[in-house]
Amino acid sequence: MILKLAVLFLTPLIAGLMVYLVPTAKGKNFKLILVFAGSYLFAITVTHILPELYRQNQEVELIGIFVLAGFFLQQFLEYFTSGVEHGHIHSHDHHDHGHQHSHTHQTVSAIVLLSALCVHAFLEGGMLAQPNTSGFGHDVNAVLLGIALHRAPAAFALMTVLASQFHSKTKSLPHLFAFSIAAPLGLLISTYFVESEILTNNGLLYLYALVSGNFLHISTTIVFESSPEHRFNAKNWLWLWLGLYSLWWLSK
């Protein structure tokens, strides 16, 4: 539990603080990291999480429904996040008439962005509760790594966007802390619900299915956007296969 909490909290926190050392992430190296994370996340969802879900639950139709629900929930959340959770960085300078209106707009925009990101992070943390009771005990570290890999660039993108909106990295730090604490909070609450038998084993499986749908949306978006013009890119393919190989190596 302590290891999971530490990884879930420190990974986005440290990645977000990197904005002080690396002001921008529009280079090719950042995109390659995203491709690696996306391919790993896609591979672990397809080869580990989904097969275990169908093996553990007889009501396979419900599993599929929750996966679809998670997929479209992520699509809905991205209307508010503009794809920050998979590394999109859209910096917008506000030129509203009147300082008060501009400040209010920035604050509301930041809160909406943060809230949408925290919903997804909270669900991710929740899916790691009591993995042994749901049949995922042997893969929990691989799932944890997948979550960490995509939360790191999301945190960096969040800090970049908010620093541009607020014209200050320091003012963005509370938002980074809130984002970093969302997944650990989800893990703690979900664990409490499981131990109190409020959340049954089947309920935890459905939570896995819901987040799996999130993962499918995020990972496929990353991979598809790595070649927006459908041109072959050797570096992208290399990092994509490195992500797949990493999962295979960890599963040995």
Rosetta silent file (secondary structure, phi, psi, omega in degrees, C-alpha in Angstrom):
SEQUENCE: MILKLAVLFLTPLIAGLMVYLVPTAKGKNFKLILVFAGSYLFAITVTHILPELYRQNQEVELIGIFVLAGFFLQQFLEYFTSGVEHGHIHSHDHHDHGHQHSHTHQTVSAIVLLSALCVHAFLEGGMLAQPNTSGFGHDVNAVLLGIALHRAPAAFALMTVLASQFHSKTKSLPHLFAFSIAAPLGLLISTYFVESEILTNNGLLYLYALVSGNFLHISTTIVFESSPEHRFNAKNWLWLWLGLYSLWWLSK
SCORE:     score description
SCORE:     0.000 S_00000001
   1 L     0.000  -45.594 -178.286    0.000    0.000    0.000 S_00000001
   2 H   -61.877  -42.035  179.743    2.761    2.470    0.955 S_00000001
   3 H   -62.499  -44.656 -179.902    4.621    1.830   -2.306 S_00000001
   4 H   -63.112  -44.200  179.154    1.486    2.389   -4.380 S_00000001
   5 H   -62.015  -41.897 -178.682    0.623    5.583   -2.532 S_00000001
   6 H   -65.169  -44.382 -179.755    4.167    6.897   -2.931 S_00000001
   7 H   -65.179  -44.752 -178.759    4.295    6.162   -6.660 S_00000001
   8 H   -63.323  -34.556 -177.989    0.854    7.608   -7.316 S_00000001
   9 H   -85.910  -47.513 -171.827    1.673   10.817   -5.437 S_00000001
  10 H   -75.269  -32.705 -177.641    5.350   11.426   -6.216 S_00000001
  11 H   -59.698  -55.097  178.408    5.332   10.586   -9.925 S_00000001
  12 H   -68.052  -32.899 -179.277    3.016   13.421  -11.042 S_00000001
  13 H   -63.506  -49.313 -179.615    4.403   15.788   -8.402 S_00000001
  14 H   -66.266  -42.135  179.744    8.012   15.387   -9.540 S_00000001
  15 H   -62.523  -40.434  178.820    7.039   15.418  -13.230 S_00000001
  16 H   -66.162  -38.174  179.558    5.059   18.621  -12.740 S_00000001
  17 H   -68.829  -17.765  178.284    7.933   20.289  -10.916 S_00000001
  18 H   -63.358  -14.599  179.157   10.163   19.530  -13.894 S_00000001
  19 H   -63.392  -21.678  176.684    8.551   22.539  -15.580 S_00000001
  20 H   -72.600  -27.570 -179.028   11.022   24.641  -13.562 S_00000001
  21 L   -96.332  -34.973 -179.116   13.921   22.874  -15.296 S_00000001
  22 L  -122.260   95.997 -172.604   12.389   22.259  -18.717 S_00000001
  23 L   -60.605  -29.461 -176.703   10.142   25.225  -19.615 S_00000001
  24 L  -136.686  156.191 -179.161    8.548   23.581  -22.641 S_00000001
  25 L  -131.388   41.748 -178.299    7.809   20.059  -23.871 S_00000001
  26 L   -94.869    4.606 -178.613    7.081   20.610  -27.523 S_00000001
  27 L   -79.110  173.139 -177.959   10.137   18.742  -28.711 S_00000001
  28 H   -68.923  -31.060 -178.921   10.288   15.339  -30.338 S_00000001
  29 H   -62.362  -38.968  178.446   11.677   13.681  -27.200 S_00000001
  30 H   -63.519  -40.900  179.287    8.492   14.463  -25.273 S_00000001
  31 H   -65.408  -36.018  179.097    6.391   12.912  -28.045 S_00000001
  32 H   -67.022  -38.440  176.266    8.542    9.775  -27.998 S_00000001
  33 H   -62.295  -40.200  178.049    7.993    9.410  -24.253 S_00000001
  34 H   -62.785  -42.148  179.159    4.260    9.715  -24.871 S_00000001
  35 H   -61.728  -43.481  178.045    4.391    7.005  -27.540 S_00000001
  36 H   -59.658  -48.738 -179.127    6.235    4.697  -25.141 S_00000001
  37 H   -63.726  -41.120 -179.445    3.695    5.337  -22.374 S_00000001
  38 H   -64.763  -42.741 -179.006    0.753    4.950  -24.749 S_00000001
  39 H   -67.845  -39.068  177.908    1.938    1.652  -26.187 S_00000001
  40 H   -63.879  -45.980 -178.865    2.654    0.245  -22.725 S_00000001
  41 H   -63.061  -41.122  178.603   -0.753    1.322  -21.430 S_00000001
  42 H   -64.727  -43.419 -177.630   -2.509   -0.159  -24.467 S_00000001
  43 H   -64.852  -43.943 -177.849   -0.596   -3.430  -24.187 S_00000001
  44 H   -68.854  -31.166  178.103   -1.272   -3.936  -20.488 S_00000001
  45 H   -68.357  -44.592 -175.228   -4.971   -3.197  -20.975 S_00000001
  46 H   -77.173  -39.505 -172.413   -5.388   -5.647  -23.850 S_00000001
  47 H   -95.040  -17.720 -176.866   -3.102   -8.473  -22.693 S_00000001
  48 H  -121.202  -58.133 -171.233   -3.551   -8.369  -18.908 S_00000001
  49 H   -68.090  -52.077 -176.558   -6.468   -6.363  -17.539 S_00000001
  50 H   -63.717  -45.658  177.111   -9.214   -7.285  -20.005 S_00000001
  51 H   -58.621  -40.285  178.958   -8.452  -11.045  -20.106 S_00000001
  52 H   -65.278  -38.297  178.881   -8.433  -11.150  -16.286 S_00000001
  53 H   -59.949  -46.783 -178.520  -11.727   -9.260  -16.155 S_00000001
  54 H   -71.595  -27.741  178.531  -13.450  -11.773  -18.400 S_00000001
  55 H   -73.864  -32.667 -174.497  -11.843  -14.681  -16.548 S_00000001
  56 H   -87.232  -17.195 -173.431  -13.001  -13.420  -13.143 S_00000001
  57 L  -127.448  130.988 -179.571  -16.583  -12.502  -14.046 S_00000001
  58 L   -77.031  -27.183 -177.805  -19.310  -14.663  -15.568 S_00000001
  59 L   -85.919   75.296 -172.518  -21.411  -11.692  -16.645 S_00000001
  60 H   -66.336  -27.217  179.596  -19.231  -10.808  -19.618 S_00000001
  61 H   -63.593  -40.112  179.689  -21.831   -8.494  -21.128 S_00000001
  62 H   -66.165  -35.966  177.586  -21.607   -6.174  -18.124 S_00000001
  63 H   -59.975  -46.843  179.924  -17.822   -6.076  -18.385 S_00000001
  64 H   -61.820  -38.506  179.327  -18.108   -4.904  -21.987 S_00000001
  65 H   -63.884  -42.249  179.854  -20.672   -2.271  -21.034 S_00000001
  66 H   -69.571  -34.594  175.713  -18.393   -0.847  -18.334 S_00000001
  67 H   -63.189  -45.314  177.379  -15.420   -0.809  -20.714 S_00000001
  68 H   -63.129  -40.328  178.848  -17.487    1.153  -23.230 S_00000001
  69 H   -61.588  -41.326  178.424  -18.719    3.454  -20.468 S_00000001
  70 H   -65.893  -37.755  179.012  -15.150    4.153  -19.442 S_00000001
  71 H   -61.900  -48.093 -177.274  -14.136    4.823  -23.037 S_00000001
  72 H   -78.741  -24.300  171.786  -16.874    7.385  -23.582 S_00000001
  73 H   -62.874  -42.271  177.973  -16.438    8.860  -20.098 S_00000001
  74 H   -65.170  -38.229  176.198  -12.866    9.669  -21.078 S_00000001
  75 H   -60.051  -41.960  178.898  -14.111   11.169  -24.337 S_00000001
  76 H   -65.647  -43.786 -178.679  -16.449   13.387  -22.290 S_00000001
  77 H   -62.714  -31.292 -177.579  -13.713   14.429  -19.850 S_00000001
  78 H   -71.539  -14.412  172.099  -11.483   15.498  -22.717 S_00000001
  79 H   -65.319  -25.342 -178.217  -13.958   18.197  -23.658 S_00000001
  80 H  -100.446  -23.828 -176.442  -12.816   19.888  -20.448 S_00000001
  81 H  -100.085  -15.139 -176.993   -9.146   18.859  -20.419 S_00000001
  82 L    56.786   27.928  174.584   -8.299   19.330  -24.122 S_00000001
  83 L    83.782   17.327  179.749   -6.231   16.163  -23.942 S_00000001
  84 H   -59.788  -34.123 -177.567   -3.867   17.205  -21.125 S_00000001
  85 H   -66.117  -16.130  171.319   -4.014   13.635  -19.730 S_00000001
  86 H  -119.555   36.221  166.797   -2.196   12.368  -22.797 S_00000001
  87 L    88.023    5.670  177.772    0.315   15.179  -23.018 S_00000001
  88 L   -70.986  133.855  179.408   -1.462   17.835  -25.040 S_00000001
  89 L  -122.422  105.163  177.804   -0.219   21.293  -24.231 S_00000001
  90 L  -114.707  101.226 -179.285   -2.500   24.109  -25.339 S_00000001
  91 L   -94.201  124.387 -178.802   -1.289   27.384  -23.934 S_00000001
  92 L  -122.832  122.746  174.130   -3.741   30.218  -24.302 S_00000001
  93 L   -86.780  136.091 -177.015   -2.992   33.788  -23.340 S_00000001
  94 L   -97.464  130.340  179.837   -6.056   35.667  -22.213 S_00000001
  95 L  -124.399   42.328 -177.866   -6.647   39.178  -23.529 S_00000001
  96 L   -68.882  153.390  176.427  -10.060   39.810  -21.993 S_00000001
  97 L   -77.548  118.530  179.795  -11.234   43.361  -21.479 S_00000001
  98 L    97.529  125.676 -177.118  -10.841   44.094  -17.793 S_00000001
  99 H   -63.224  -41.220 -175.977   -8.431   42.443  -15.399 S_00000001
 100 H   -62.695  -43.072  179.572  -11.149   41.065  -13.113 S_00000001
 101 H   -63.874  -41.558 -179.118  -12.955   39.250  -15.945 S_00000001
 102 H   -65.218  -43.841  179.804   -9.682   37.796  -17.194 S_00000001
 103 H   -63.559  -43.134  178.998   -8.655   36.614  -13.733 S_00000001
 104 H   -63.082  -43.296  179.612  -12.077   35.049  -13.110 S_00000001
 105 H   -62.509  -42.372  179.413  -12.024   33.291  -16.475 S_00000001
 106 H   -63.264  -42.956 -178.268   -8.550   31.897  -15.817 S_00000001
 107 H   -64.537  -46.628  179.190   -9.540   30.649  -12.368 S_00000001
 108 H   -63.424  -42.970  179.106  -12.713   28.934  -13.588 S_00000001
 109 H   -60.562  -42.558  179.773  -10.885   27.410  -16.554 S_00000001
 110 H   -66.221  -39.947 -179.693   -8.162   26.042  -14.280 S_00000001
 111 H   -66.565  -41.899  178.470  -10.705   24.574  -11.832 S_00000001
 112 H   -63.430  -45.658  178.243  -12.660   22.873  -14.622 S_00000001
 113 H   -59.916  -48.884 -178.115   -9.454   21.447  -16.119 S_00000001
 114 H   -63.749  -40.995 -178.784   -8.214   20.238  -12.740 S_00000001
 115 H   -62.208  -43.719  179.920  -11.575   18.716  -11.783 S_00000001
 116 H   -64.974  -40.588  178.579  -11.791   16.671  -14.977 S_00000001
 117 H   -66.432  -38.059 -177.883   -8.227   15.424  -14.545 S_00000001
 118 H   -70.082  -32.100  175.927   -8.830   14.537  -10.909 S_00000001
 119 H   -59.237  -48.068  179.817  -11.907   12.455  -11.759 S_00000001
 120 H   -65.205  -43.963 -179.762   -9.798   10.259  -14.008 S_00000001
 121 H   -63.715  -39.401  178.776   -6.902   10.130  -11.520 S_00000001
 122 H   -61.093  -43.396  178.796   -9.280    9.237   -8.672 S_00000001
 123 H   -65.948  -39.297  178.105  -10.670    6.302  -10.648 S_00000001
 124 H   -61.002  -46.110  178.220   -7.159    5.114  -11.522 S_00000001
 125 H   -63.164  -39.267 -179.247   -6.152    5.080   -7.878 S_00000001
 126 H   -62.130  -32.218 -177.266   -9.369    3.318   -6.929 S_00000001
 127 L   -70.778  -13.713 -178.866   -8.728    0.427   -9.287 S_00000001
 128 L   -90.217    1.695 -179.032   -5.573   -0.519   -7.361 S_00000001
 129 L   -71.301  133.811  174.073   -7.450   -1.303   -4.151 S_00000001
 130 L    44.816   58.638 -175.494   -7.140   -4.866   -2.848 S_00000001
 131 H   -62.681  -30.256 -177.631   -5.754   -6.329   -6.116 S_00000001
 132 H   -65.825  -30.106 -179.185   -5.448   -9.856   -4.713 S_00000001
 133 H   -75.608  -16.360 -177.669   -9.202  -10.154   -4.158 S_00000001
 134 H  -110.140    7.667  175.384   -9.889   -9.319   -7.787 S_00000001
 135 L    85.959   13.450 -178.313   -7.320  -11.571   -9.392 S_00000001
 136 L  -112.302   15.376 -174.751   -4.819   -8.888  -10.338 S_00000001
 137 H   -58.338  -39.611 -175.894   -2.260   -9.478   -7.597 S_00000001
 138 H   -77.304  -13.493 -177.905    0.502  -10.715   -9.889 S_00000001
 139 H  -112.218    6.273 -171.879    0.096   -7.778  -12.284 S_00000001
 140 H   -62.070  -37.930  179.496   -0.382   -4.936   -9.827 S_00000001
 141 H   -67.614  -36.152  177.986    3.120   -3.513  -10.308 S_00000001
 142 H   -67.641  -39.617  176.899    2.728   -3.573  -14.071 S_00000001
 143 H   -66.349  -42.670  178.346   -0.622   -1.769  -13.784 S_00000001
 144 H   -60.148  -41.891  178.296    0.891    0.727  -11.343 S_00000001
 145 H   -63.965  -40.707  178.687    3.728    1.413  -13.760 S_00000001
 146 H   -60.952  -41.383  177.958    1.256    1.975  -16.587 S_00000001
 147 H   -64.433  -45.362 -178.674   -0.623    4.529  -14.491 S_00000001
 148 H   -62.783  -38.884 -176.803    2.602    6.287  -13.505 S_00000001
 149 H   -62.851  -35.130 -178.529    3.847    6.416  -17.097 S_00000001
 150 H   -94.793  -17.819  176.036    0.875    8.381  -18.343 S_00000001
 151 H   -75.459  -29.248 -178.951    0.364   10.513  -15.209 S_00000001
 152 H   -62.899  -55.397  177.472    3.877   11.953  -15.469 S_00000001
 153 H   -64.961  -28.446  176.879    3.442   13.699  -18.856 S_00000001
 154 H   -64.386  -41.772  179.415   -0.096   14.687  -17.835 S_00000001
 155 H   -66.252  -40.376  178.648    1.269   16.488  -14.769 S_00000001
 156 H   -64.591  -43.494  178.915    3.938   18.225  -16.834 S_00000001
 157 H   -64.281  -39.337  178.431    1.360   19.306  -19.397 S_00000001
 158 H   -60.440  -47.653 -179.767   -0.954   20.527  -16.626 S_00000001
 159 H   -63.870  -37.961  179.791    1.777   22.713  -15.108 S_00000001
 160 H   -64.646  -44.914 -179.813    2.739   24.078  -18.525 S_00000001
 161 H   -65.121  -46.912 -177.284   -0.843   25.031  -19.353 S_00000001
 162 H   -69.973  -35.505  177.433   -1.573   26.580  -15.959 S_00000001
 163 H   -63.184  -34.088  177.159    1.739   28.435  -15.812 S_00000001
 164 H   -71.511  -40.329 -179.761    0.802   30.014  -19.135 S_00000001
 165 H   -66.860  -46.021 -176.843   -2.701   30.888  -17.938 S_00000001
 166 H   -87.034   -8.668 -174.590   -1.607   32.350  -14.614 S_00000001
 167 L    57.059   32.154 -179.001    1.685   33.734  -15.962 S_00000001
 168 L  -163.525  126.384  175.740    3.252   32.142  -12.903 S_00000001
 169 L   -72.088  -34.925 -177.665    4.527   28.664  -12.117 S_00000001
 170 H   -62.658  -41.722  179.063    4.176   29.289   -8.391 S_00000001
 171 H   -65.620  -18.916 -178.875    0.442   29.978   -8.642 S_00000001
 172 H   -86.197  -13.562 -174.624    0.058   26.641  -10.433 S_00000001
 173 H   -60.967  -41.376  177.452    1.602   24.587   -7.615 S_00000001
 174 H   -59.530  -35.087  178.548   -1.623   24.103   -5.571 S_00000001
 175 H   -68.420  -38.955  176.595   -3.286   22.655   -8.663 S_00000001
 176 H   -62.799  -42.839  179.361   -0.360   20.280   -9.178 S_00000001
 177 H   -62.840  -42.383  179.381   -0.613   19.146   -5.554 S_00000001
 178 H   -62.760  -41.845  178.362   -4.366   18.554   -5.912 S_00000001
 179 H   -64.803  -39.552 -177.989   -3.794   16.495   -9.074 S_00000001
 180 H   -67.868  -31.325 -176.491   -1.026   14.507   -7.363 S_00000001
 181 H   -86.082  -13.543 -174.290   -3.206   13.664   -4.353 S_00000001
 182 H   -63.478  -47.364 -178.739   -6.268   12.581   -6.381 S_00000001
 183 H   -66.790  -46.959  175.430   -5.062    9.058   -7.246 S_00000001
 184 H   -58.326  -37.243  177.652   -3.773    8.238   -3.724 S_00000001
 185 H   -63.928  -41.195  177.011   -7.079    9.503   -2.347 S_00000001
 186 H   -61.650  -40.598  178.486   -8.938    7.219   -4.741 S_00000001
 187 H   -64.245  -45.126 -178.519   -6.819    4.271   -3.587 S_00000001
 188 H   -64.593  -45.398 -178.635   -7.434    4.996    0.099 S_00000001
 189 H   -67.126  -42.926  179.756  -11.197    5.459   -0.284 S_00000001
 190 H   -64.368  -40.281  177.394  -11.595    2.425   -2.515 S_00000001
 191 H   -62.303  -41.925  177.867   -9.581    0.289   -0.081 S_00000001
 192 H   -62.043  -42.627  179.552  -11.780    1.448    2.786 S_00000001
 193 H   -63.507  -38.364  179.784  -14.911    0.582    0.786 S_00000001
 194 H   -68.903  -45.539 -179.328  -13.559   -2.885    0.003 S_00000001
 195 H   -65.742  -30.110  178.027  -12.533   -3.581    3.599 S_00000001
 196 L   -87.212    1.376 -179.740  -15.931   -2.363    4.801 S_00000001
 197 L    61.631   22.851  171.667  -17.600   -4.576    2.169 S_00000001
 198 L   -76.225  -38.332  176.308  -19.340   -1.545    0.700 S_00000001
 199 L  -104.877  113.307 -177.964  -17.546   -2.290   -2.572 S_00000001
 200 L   -77.953  171.693  177.026  -17.837   -5.976   -3.480 S_00000001
 201 H   -60.069  -40.888  177.476  -15.358   -7.962   -5.540 S_00000001
 202 H   -64.246  -38.403  177.805  -17.670   -7.649   -8.547 S_00000001
 203 H   -62.277  -38.433  177.906  -17.878   -3.911   -7.964 S_00000001
 204 H   -67.559  -36.806  176.479  -14.097   -3.706   -8.019 S_00000001
 205 H   -63.552  -41.042  178.592  -14.033   -5.665  -11.259 S_00000001
 206 H   -66.815  -33.222  175.352  -16.477   -3.220  -12.809 S_00000001
 207 H   -65.122  -41.575  174.574  -14.252   -0.360  -11.643 S_00000001
 208 H   -58.415  -43.299 -179.034  -11.337   -2.075  -13.409 S_00000001
 209 H   -64.445  -41.301  179.517  -13.467   -2.353  -16.525 S_00000001
 210 H   -61.508  -47.737 -179.813  -14.428    1.322  -16.364 S_00000001
 211 H   -69.237  -30.363  175.792  -10.812    2.470  -16.030 S_00000001
 212 H   -60.632  -39.104  175.495   -9.779    0.013  -18.756 S_00000001
 213 H   -62.490  -40.328  173.694  -12.067    1.918  -21.095 S_00000001
 214 H   -57.372  -47.721 -178.590  -10.287    5.115  -20.031 S_00000001
 215 H   -59.921  -43.052 -179.245   -6.946    3.473  -20.756 S_00000001
 216 H   -61.159  -41.763 -179.773   -8.050    2.329  -24.199 S_00000001
 217 H   -66.048  -48.360 -177.263   -9.132    5.840  -25.144 S_00000001
 218 H   -64.381  -48.012 -174.268   -5.983    7.532  -23.835 S_00000001
 219 H   -67.816  -42.807  179.789   -3.504    5.000  -25.207 S_00000001
 220 H   -67.990  -34.311  176.635   -5.015    4.724  -28.686 S_00000001
 221 H   -62.930  -44.007  178.328   -5.255    8.506  -28.929 S_00000001
 222 H   -60.293  -48.579 -176.340   -1.551    8.815  -28.085 S_00000001
 223 H   -65.498  -44.122 -179.096   -0.525    6.163  -30.592 S_00000001
 224 H   -67.120  -37.751 -177.915   -2.728    7.483  -33.410 S_00000001
 225 H   -76.102  -11.181  177.791   -1.685   11.085  -32.856 S_00000001
 226 L   -70.004  -19.528  175.762    1.986   10.137  -33.030 S_00000001
 227 L  -132.844   72.188 -173.502    1.517    9.899  -36.823 S_00000001
 228 L   -61.834  -26.854 -179.574   -1.166   12.492  -37.602 S_00000001
 229 L  -102.118   13.369  177.426   -0.527   12.332  -41.354 S_00000001
 230 L    58.400   38.393  176.100   -0.328    8.522  -41.375 S_00000001
 231 L  -104.407  146.025 -179.801    3.314    8.583  -42.333 S_00000001
 232 L   -69.488  130.807  178.130    5.787    5.960  -41.184 S_00000001
 233 L  -128.152  111.227 -174.177    8.057    7.259  -38.430 S_00000001
 234 H   -61.178  -41.109 -179.084   10.906    4.942  -37.452 S_00000001
 235 H   -65.096  -42.960  178.585   11.518    6.592  -34.057 S_00000001
 236 H   -60.415  -43.868 -179.974    7.848    6.395  -33.113 S_00000001
 237 H   -65.341  -38.198  178.769    7.704    2.731  -34.061 S_00000001
 238 H   -61.810  -46.712 -179.293   10.880    2.003  -32.107 S_00000001
 239 H   -71.292  -30.772  175.520    9.492    3.578  -28.931 S_00000001
 240 H   -63.017  -45.860 -179.665    6.128    1.930  -29.490 S_00000001
 241 H   -72.096  -28.507  173.965    7.763   -1.484  -29.592 S_00000001
 242 H   -63.815  -38.322  176.742    9.933   -0.608  -26.601 S_00000001
 243 H   -63.554  -43.216  178.146    6.725   -0.005  -24.671 S_00000001
 244 H   -65.578  -41.664 -179.662    5.361   -3.381  -25.719 S_00000001
 245 H   -65.178  -36.474 -179.794    8.662   -5.114  -24.927 S_00000001
 246 H   -59.839  -42.382  178.740    8.764   -3.502  -21.476 S_00000001
 247 H   -64.639  -43.185  178.960    5.451   -5.102  -20.588 S_00000001
 248 H   -61.815  -42.188 -178.860    6.637   -8.498  -21.847 S_00000001
 249 H   -65.705  -40.458 -179.981    9.879   -8.198  -19.867 S_00000001
 250 H   -69.837  -24.560 -176.831    8.062   -7.254  -16.664 S_00000001
 251 H   -86.192   -7.263 -177.522    5.659  -10.178  -17.112 S_00000001
 252 L   -67.082    0.000    0.000    8.410  -12.787  -17.330 S_00000001
